[in-house]
């Protein structure tokens, strides 16, 4: 989305950049839009995320009365907003005069995409770090260490046994694993899947056995990550701050946007990391 000067006249640059960064995260990122995303007010150093799993069902008696409530107090996870990312550029006076494009406008258009890409990579790294030492699994295919239909069936059984909801299950794969998925007829054949989803900007989406498969370049080689959307929370402050500074002694302007955010794996029992056979 190009940010035009007429737009800036109507809204603050911070508001525009904040909207653009969040838009890119939702539309062009792969992992981040599949987990819980929350917005925190400017100035907050942390965010209280309330888990919605502690719910008690009680039977209402025939006379309309209810037994004494045994409802649980919701669990609150405090997510620290301590991550800082910045996209920056120096634009010289000479470049401004000689360029046939609006370099300030170009920065305001491209910087949110670059910033969102960095946040996406950091969120994937955070997700991988959360599962290390926990649910580490290896593929069943010893020959090529890649996903097979049997792996999908086995993982479905694991999550069903753990009573993890069917809705919101994702399987993020590396480019190598994605290439192997294209060779599996049961996954590729839409008539067998009963699936009519299409590819998103930088990932591959299809559904098999209740899993939505997505591809990420932030995963390497044979790696893949299986998770439920509730396992990870990303919290962003309400605005991505824009900075412009005139450096007259160097005949240039400094432009930068920064974002403060936090992340946490709140359900480490709802994520699995598949990697190559350790033999």
Coordinates of C-alpha atoms in Angstrom, one line a residue:
X1 CA 0.0 0.0 0.0
X2 CA 1.6 3.3 -1.1
X3 CA 1.4 6.1 1.5
X4 CA 0.5 9.3 -0.4
X5 CA 1.1 12.8 0.8
X6 CA -2.6 13.5 0.9
X7 CA -3.0 10.6 3.3
X8 CA -0.4 12.1 5.6
X9 CA -2.3 15.3 5.7
X10 CA -5.3 13.5 7.0
X11 CA -3.6 11.2 9.5
X12 CA -0.4 11.2 11.5
X13 CA 2.6 9.3 10.0
X14 CA 2.7 7.1 13.1
X15 CA -1.0 6.1 12.6
X16 CA -0.3 5.3 8.9
X17 CA 2.8 3.2 9.6
X18 CA 1.2 1.4 12.5
X19 CA -1.7 0.4 10.2
X20 CA 0.7 -0.6 7.4
X21 CA 2.9 -2.8 9.6
X22 CA 0.0 -4.6 11.0
X23 CA -1.5 -5.0 7.6
X24 CA 1.7 -6.5 6.2
X25 CA 1.9 -8.9 9.2
X26 CA -1.6 -10.2 8.5
X27 CA -1.5 -10.3 4.7
X28 CA 2.0 -11.2 3.7
X29 CA 3.5 -12.9 6.8
X30 CA 2.9 -16.7 7.2
X31 CA 3.4 -17.6 10.9
X32 CA 2.3 -14.4 12.7
X33 CA -1.3 -14.2 11.4
X34 CA -1.9 -17.8 12.5
X35 CA -1.3 -17.2 16.3
X36 CA -3.0 -14.9 18.8
X37 CA -2.2 -11.2 18.0
X38 CA -2.9 -8.5 20.5
X39 CA -2.4 -4.7 20.6
X40 CA -1.1 -3.0 23.7
X41 CA -1.5 0.7 24.6
X42 CA 1.5 3.0 24.0
X43 CA 3.7 3.2 27.0
X44 CA 3.0 -0.2 28.5
X45 CA 6.0 -2.3 29.2
X46 CA 4.0 -5.5 29.4
X47 CA 0.6 -7.0 28.5
X48 CA -1.6 -9.3 30.6
X49 CA -2.9 -12.1 28.4
X50 CA -5.8 -14.0 29.8
X51 CA -6.0 -17.7 28.9
X52 CA -9.5 -18.7 28.0
X53 CA -9.2 -22.4 28.8
X54 CA -10.3 -22.5 32.5
X55 CA -14.1 -22.9 32.0
X56 CA -16.4 -25.0 34.3
X57 CA -19.7 -26.4 33.1
X58 CA -22.4 -26.7 35.8
X59 CA -25.8 -28.4 35.6
X60 CA -28.8 -26.2 36.3
X61 CA -31.3 -27.9 38.5
X62 CA -35.0 -28.4 37.5
X63 CA -36.1 -25.6 39.8
X64 CA -33.8 -23.2 38.0
X65 CA -31.2 -23.1 40.9
X66 CA -27.5 -23.8 40.4
X67 CA -25.0 -25.5 42.7
X68 CA -22.4 -23.3 44.2
X69 CA -20.0 -22.0 41.5
X70 CA -16.8 -24.0 41.1
X71 CA -15.5 -21.8 38.3
X72 CA -11.8 -21.3 38.1
X73 CA -10.1 -18.0 38.2
X74 CA -8.6 -17.3 34.7
X75 CA -4.9 -17.8 34.3
X76 CA -3.1 -14.6 33.4
X77 CA 0.2 -14.6 31.5
X78 CA 2.3 -11.4 31.7
X79 CA 3.9 -10.8 28.3
X80 CA 6.9 -8.4 28.5
X81 CA 7.0 -5.9 25.6
X82 CA 10.8 -5.7 25.3
X83 CA 11.6 -6.4 21.6
X84 CA 12.7 -3.6 19.4
X85 CA 13.0 -3.5 15.7
X86 CA 13.9 -0.5 13.4
X87 CA 13.9 0.0 9.7
X88 CA 16.1 3.0 8.8
X89 CA 17.6 4.8 5.8
X90 CA 19.8 7.9 5.1
X91 CA 18.7 10.0 2.1
X92 CA 21.2 12.5 0.9
X93 CA 20.4 15.8 -0.6
X94 CA 22.0 14.8 -3.9
X95 CA 20.0 11.6 -4.1
X96 CA 16.8 13.5 -3.4
X97 CA 17.5 16.0 -6.2
X98 CA 18.7 13.4 -8.8
X99 CA 16.1 10.7 -8.1
X100 CA 13.1 10.4 -10.4
X101 CA 11.0 9.0 -7.5
X102 CA 9.9 10.4 -4.2
X103 CA 12.5 8.8 -2.0
X104 CA 10.7 9.7 1.2
X105 CA 7.5 8.2 -0.1
X106 CA 9.4 5.2 -1.2
X107 CA 10.7 4.7 2.3
X108 CA 7.3 5.1 3.9
X109 CA 6.0 2.4 1.5
X110 CA 8.8 -0.1 1.7
X111 CA 9.9 0.2 5.4
X112 CA 6.8 -1.3 6.9
X113 CA 7.3 -4.4 4.7
X114 CA 10.9 -4.7 5.8
X115 CA 10.0 -4.2 9.4
X116 CA 7.2 -6.8 9.3
X117 CA 9.5 -9.3 7.7
X118 CA 11.9 -8.9 10.6
X119 CA 9.2 -9.3 13.2
X120 CA 7.9 -12.4 11.4
X121 CA 11.4 -14.0 11.5
X122 CA 11.8 -13.1 15.1
X123 CA 8.4 -14.7 16.0
X124 CA 9.3 -17.9 14.2
X125 CA 12.6 -18.0 16.1
X126 CA 10.7 -17.5 19.3
X127 CA 8.3 -20.3 18.4
X128 CA 11.2 -22.7 17.7
X129 CA 13.0 -21.7 20.9
X130 CA 9.9 -22.5 22.9
X131 CA 9.7 -26.1 21.8
X132 CA 13.4 -27.0 22.1
X133 CA 13.8 -29.8 24.6
X134 CA 10.1 -30.4 24.6
X135 CA 8.0 -32.0 21.9
X136 CA 10.9 -32.8 19.5
X137 CA 10.0 -35.4 17.0
X138 CA 11.6 -37.0 13.9
X139 CA 9.8 -38.0 10.7
X140 CA 8.8 -41.5 10.0
X141 CA 10.4 -41.6 6.6
X142 CA 14.0 -42.7 7.3
X143 CA 15.0 -42.5 3.7
X144 CA 14.6 -38.8 3.0
X145 CA 13.6 -37.3 6.4
X146 CA 10.6 -35.5 5.0
X147 CA 6.9 -35.3 5.7
X148 CA 4.8 -38.3 4.6
X149 CA 1.1 -38.9 4.9
X150 CA 1.8 -41.3 7.8
X151 CA 3.5 -38.4 9.7
X152 CA 0.3 -36.3 9.2
X153 CA -1.9 -39.2 10.4
X154 CA 0.3 -39.8 13.5
X155 CA 0.4 -36.2 14.4
X156 CA -3.4 -36.0 14.1
X157 CA -3.7 -38.8 16.6
X158 CA -1.2 -37.2 19.0
X159 CA -3.3 -33.9 19.1
X160 CA -6.6 -35.7 19.3
X161 CA -5.4 -37.7 22.3
X162 CA -4.2 -34.5 23.9
X163 CA -7.7 -33.0 23.3
X164 CA -6.4 -30.1 21.3
X165 CA -9.2 -28.4 19.3
X166 CA -9.4 -29.4 15.6
X167 CA -9.9 -25.8 14.5
X168 CA -6.7 -23.8 14.4
X169 CA -4.2 -26.5 13.8
X170 CA -1.2 -25.4 11.6
X171 CA 1.8 -27.2 10.1
X172 CA 4.5 -24.8 9.0
X173 CA 7.1 -26.3 6.7
X174 CA 10.4 -25.4 5.2
X175 CA 10.8 -25.0 1.4
X176 CA 12.3 -28.5 1.2
X177 CA 9.4 -30.1 3.1
X178 CA 7.0 -28.1 0.9
X179 CA 8.6 -29.5 -2.2
X180 CA 8.0 -33.0 -0.9
X181 CA 4.4 -32.2 -0.1
X182 CA 3.8 -31.5 -3.8
X183 CA 4.7 -35.1 -4.5
X184 CA 2.0 -36.5 -2.2
X185 CA -1.2 -37.0 -4.1
X186 CA -3.5 -37.1 -1.1
X187 CA -2.2 -33.6 -0.1
X188 CA -2.0 -32.2 -3.6
X189 CA -5.3 -33.5 -5.0
X190 CA -8.0 -31.0 -4.1
X191 CA -10.8 -33.5 -4.8
X192 CA -9.4 -35.8 -2.1
X193 CA -8.8 -33.0 0.3
X194 CA -12.2 -31.3 -0.3
X195 CA -10.2 -28.0 0.0
X196 CA -10.7 -24.9 -2.0
X197 CA -8.1 -22.6 -0.4
X198 CA -5.5 -20.8 -2.4
X199 CA -1.9 -19.8 -1.9
X200 CA -1.1 -16.7 0.1
X201 CA 1.6 -14.2 -0.7
X202 CA 4.8 -16.0 0.5
X203 CA 3.4 -19.3 1.7
X204 CA 1.5 -22.4 0.6
X205 CA -1.8 -23.1 2.1
X206 CA -3.9 -26.3 1.9
X207 CA -5.7 -28.5 4.4
X208 CA -5.1 -32.1 5.1
X209 CA -6.4 -34.1 8.1
X210 CA -7.5 -30.9 9.7
X211 CA -4.0 -29.2 9.4
X212 CA -3.5 -26.0 7.4
X213 CA -0.1 -26.3 5.8
X214 CA 2.0 -23.1 5.3
X215 CA 5.5 -22.6 3.9
X216 CA 8.0 -20.3 5.6
X217 CA 11.6 -19.4 4.4
X218 CA 12.4 -18.9 8.1
X219 CA 12.6 -22.7 8.5
X220 CA 15.6 -24.5 7.2
X221 CA 16.2 -27.9 5.5
X222 CA 13.9 -30.6 6.9
X223 CA 12.4 -28.5 9.8
X224 CA 8.7 -28.2 10.3
X225 CA 6.6 -26.9 13.2
X226 CA 3.1 -28.2 14.1
X227 CA 1.0 -26.1 16.5
X228 CA -2.3 -24.9 17.6
X229 CA -3.0 -21.2 17.2
X230 CA -3.4 -20.7 20.9
X231 CA 0.2 -21.8 21.8
X232 CA 1.9 -18.5 20.9
X233 CA 1.0 -14.8 21.5
X234 CA 2.4 -11.8 19.7
X235 CA 1.7 -8.4 21.3
X236 CA 2.4 -5.1 19.5
X237 CA 2.2 -1.5 20.7
X238 CA -0.5 0.5 19.1
X239 CA 1.8 2.6 16.9
X240 CA 5.0 2.1 14.9
X241 CA 7.0 5.2 15.7
X242 CA 8.3 7.3 12.8
X243 CA 11.5 9.3 13.2
X244 CA 13.0 12.0 10.8
X245 CA 16.1 13.9 11.6
X246 CA 17.9 16.5 9.5
X247 CA 21.7 16.1 9.5
X248 CA 22.8 19.3 7.9
X249 CA 26.5 18.8 8.4
X250 CA 26.3 15.6 6.3
X251 CA 23.7 17.0 3.8
X252 CA 21.3 14.2 4.4
X253 CA 18.1 13.2 6.3
X254 CA 17.6 10.2 8.5
X255 CA 14.4 8.3 8.3
X256 CA 13.4 5.5 10.6
X257 CA 10.4 3.5 11.9
X258 CA 10.5 1.4 15.0
X259 CA 8.2 -1.1 16.6
X260 CA 8.0 -2.3 20.2
X261 CA 6.5 -5.7 20.8
X262 CA 6.5 -8.9 22.9
X263 CA 6.0 -12.6 22.4
X264 CA 5.5 -15.6 24.5
X265 CA 4.6 -19.3 24.1
X266 CA 1.7 -19.7 26.5
X267 CA 0.9 -23.3 25.7
X268 CA 4.1 -25.2 25.1
X269 CA 2.1 -28.4 25.2
X270 CA 0.5 -27.4 21.9
X271 CA 3.5 -27.3 19.6
X272 CA 5.8 -29.9 18.1
X273 CA 9.0 -29.5 16.2
X274 CA 9.9 -32.1 13.5
X275 CA 13.4 -32.4 12.3
X276 CA 15.7 -34.9 10.5
X277 CA 16.4 -38.3 11.9
X278 CA 19.1 -38.1 14.6
X279 CA 21.2 -41.2 13.6

